[in-house]
Each structure stands twice: as structure tokens, then as C-alpha cells.
Amino acid sequence: MNDTISQLLNHRSIRRFTDQPVTEEQLNLIVSCAQMASTSSNVQAYSVIAVTEPELKRELATLAGNQAYVEQCSVFLVWCADLYRLQQVTAPHLVDQPSYEDSMENLIVATTDVALAAQNAAVAAESMGLGIVYIGGVRNHIAEVSDLLGLPELVYPVFGMCVGYPDQDTSLRPRLPVDAVLHRNIYSKEQIVEQVKAYDETTKQYMLERTMGKNDTPWSKTMANRLAQPNRLHMKEFLLSKGFMNK
């Protein structure tokens, strides 16, 4: 155990923030740490938009599902998969050669790159005493969010991240047992079901404590309810409209 491992094992989402601002120096350090994340072939296919203007945060909070903490946090970071920059700077070198920035593979590369960078940023922010919460809700009305932020073709917002000084002390949400996700040499179909059964009992107890006895829904039932909903089915059409997945 060391300080880094202790910090990682104590991550929790923060949804209430004080009025203390994140400084420009802190923001630059957070993004600098994000940039040191691993990136496929050094393409660095992502951009991040730091939103601090109150009215813009208010609009984004509404579009993200009326999540008030988007408006209340010091800075709202919108993490974008970005192949536009790559397209623009490589075009002079390619001349008449075909270019594949709009391939499915490069969409995967860009989405992976931005996720890795954002997690580095989250760890850096928490090491400074800040709190964060990821906001997938920016994809609820992704076209409107993209227009609001002026995102060009081949750029899409993958998720947002609220950053600020915590004004709450939340409990740790239990994760799946290690043996439910760690397979050795080959994928073990047998172990996952039994491990999730045990986890369901853990999450039932967690929910009872969190809701003061009002909810005991286990994880597998929560996930079943989630999969039964036609969630953000507009994403494929949107990505195609932005020039992704053409090859």
C-alpha cells in the first residue's frame, strides 16, 4: 500500500461542491497530467473544453438531464474524441493519398484515448484535494451539446467531468469482486455468475444503508433494468452525421 494506491482505492463521485474556485494553475496541471496518459501510436486524438461561464454551464446542466452539479461545480470539463485535428494537420502531407481518419478503428482509438486521458485527470484532481464526477448525460442531447460548444466534424463529446472542492463526504460504492473481472489465461464463464451472486448480496446491503431501508435492489437487477431501456439510440446516427465510421 502507498499513497497512490490508497487514493485510487478511495475514489468516490462528488456531486456537491463549495464555492472555492479551481485555479488556472490547477486546471493546467490537471490537463498536463491527462496528456501523459497512454495514447495509441501517439495520435493524442482528444480535446477537452473547460467550461466556466455560468450561463453555458447552466445550459449544459439542462441538456445533461438537469444535473445541478454541472452548473454548481467550479469547472466543467467536456472530454471529446477528436479526429478533426488529425485530419487537418495531416492533409498537407497526404496530398492525393487516401486517408482513413473516418474509420471505425480510429473512432475506437479516439474514444479510448480520451477515456485514458480523463482518468489521469481525475486522479490528478483528487490528489489536489478536488472532487470529480463523470457526466455521461452530455450524450443525452449530444447534437445540441456539440452545437453549443462549436464542435466541428470528427469531434464528439464522450462525457463531461465536474471538478471542484468537495462539499460532501460520500461513502464508497462497492465494486465487483476481483475474481468477477480477473480471468487467468482464458475467460472463465463459470466464475462470473457465482461472483455476481455474492456481489448482489453486498450491493443489497449497500443500498439499504444508503436509502435508509427504502431500497434493496441488487446490482444484477439494476443492470437488467438499465439494459431494458432504449438508452441514447440516437448515438449511431449522430456519429455518422459527424463523419465517423465511414470506413
PDB file of N, CA and C in Angstrom, residues 24-25 37 54-55 58 89 96 113 141 160 175 189 210 215-216 218 245:
ATOM      1  N   GLU A  24      -6.417  28.504 -12.360  1.00  0.00           N
ATOM      2  CA  GLU A  24      -5.907  28.246 -13.704  1.00  0.00           C
ATOM      3  C   GLU A  24      -4.678  27.337 -13.648  1.00  0.00           C
ATOM      4  N   GLU A  25      -3.858  27.516 -12.614  1.00  0.00           N
ATOM      5  CA  GLU A  25      -2.689  26.666 -12.449  1.00  0.00           C
ATOM      6  C   GLU A  25      -3.107  25.217 -12.219  1.00  0.00           C
ATOM      7  N   ALA A  37      -1.161  10.443 -20.232  1.00  0.00           N
ATOM      8  CA  ALA A  37      -1.755   9.114 -20.314  1.00  0.00           C
ATOM      9  C   ALA A  37      -1.289   8.411 -21.584  1.00  0.00           C
ATOM     10  N   PRO A  54     -20.936  30.831 -16.366  1.00  0.00           N
ATOM     11  CA  PRO A  54     -22.129  30.343 -15.653  1.00  0.00           C
ATOM     12  C   PRO A  54     -23.312  29.999 -16.551  1.00  0.00           C
ATOM     13  N   GLU A  55     -23.618  30.847 -17.515  1.00  0.00           N
ATOM     14  CA  GLU A  55     -24.787  30.590 -18.359  1.00  0.00           C
ATOM     15  C   GLU A  55     -24.573  29.345 -19.220  1.00  0.00           C
ATOM     16  N   ARG A  58     -25.031  26.379 -17.134  1.00  0.00           N
ATOM     17  CA  ARG A  58     -26.468  26.196 -16.868  1.00  0.00           C
ATOM     18  C   ARG A  58     -27.136  25.470 -18.036  1.00  0.00           C
ATOM     19  N   VAL A  89      -4.143  18.496 -39.786  1.00  0.00           N
ATOM     20  CA  VAL A  89      -2.685  18.650 -39.812  1.00  0.00           C
ATOM     21  C   VAL A  89      -2.002  17.617 -40.705  1.00  0.00           C
ATOM     22  N   ASP A  96      -2.651  13.461 -52.499  1.00  0.00           N
ATOM     23  CA  ASP A  96      -3.665  12.644 -53.181  1.00  0.00           C
ATOM     24  C   ASP A  96      -3.822  11.248 -52.583  1.00  0.00           C
ATOM     25  N   ASP A 113      -8.474   6.888 -26.276  1.00  0.00           N
ATOM     26  CA  ASP A 113      -7.519   7.932 -25.895  1.00  0.00           C
ATOM     27  C   ASP A 113      -8.131   8.927 -24.908  1.00  0.00           C
ATOM     28  N   HIS A 141     -28.432  14.804 -25.208  1.00  0.00           N
ATOM     29  CA  HIS A 141     -28.768  15.698 -26.325  1.00  0.00           C
ATOM     30  C   HIS A 141     -27.452  16.089 -26.984  1.00  0.00           C
ATOM     31  N   GLY A 160     -18.724  14.405 -19.777  1.00  0.00           N
ATOM     32  CA  GLY A 160     -18.277  15.586 -19.056  1.00  0.00           C
ATOM     33  C   GLY A 160     -17.680  15.165 -17.721  1.00  0.00           C
ATOM     34  N   ARG A 175     -17.464  -2.349  -5.417  1.00  0.00           N
ATOM     35  CA  ARG A 175     -17.255  -2.823  -6.774  1.00  0.00           C
ATOM     36  C   ARG A 175     -17.362  -4.351  -6.820  1.00  0.00           C
ATOM     37  N   LYS A 189     -16.297 -18.565 -17.939  1.00  0.00           N
ATOM     38  CA  LYS A 189     -17.736 -18.300 -17.883  1.00  0.00           C
ATOM     39  C   LYS A 189     -18.326 -18.704 -16.529  1.00  0.00           C
ATOM     40  N   ARG A 210     -27.717   3.080   2.205  1.00  0.00           N
ATOM     41  CA  ARG A 210     -27.714   4.369   1.502  1.00  0.00           C
ATOM     42  C   ARG A 210     -29.105   5.005   1.485  1.00  0.00           C
ATOM     43  N   ASN A 215     -34.601   0.827  -0.210  1.00  0.00           N
ATOM     44  CA  ASN A 215     -34.267   0.172  -1.475  1.00  0.00           C
ATOM     45  C   ASN A 215     -33.230  -0.921  -1.226  1.00  0.00           C
ATOM     46  N   ASP A 216     -33.517  -2.119  -1.693  1.00  0.00           N
ATOM     47  CA  ASP A 216     -32.545  -3.209  -1.539  1.00  0.00           C
ATOM     48  C   ASP A 216     -32.274  -3.886  -2.890  1.00  0.00           C
ATOM     49  N   PRO A 218     -30.518  -5.390  -5.870  1.00  0.00           N
ATOM     50  CA  PRO A 218     -29.147  -5.847  -6.113  1.00  0.00           C
ATOM     51  C   PRO A 218     -28.621  -5.337  -7.458  1.00  0.00           C
ATOM     52  N   MET A 245     -17.059   6.585 -38.669  1.00  0.00           N
ATOM     53  CA  MET A 245     -17.476   5.226 -39.077  1.00  0.00           C
ATOM     54  C   MET A 245     -17.831   5.111 -40.554  1.00  0.00           C
TER      55      MET A 245
END
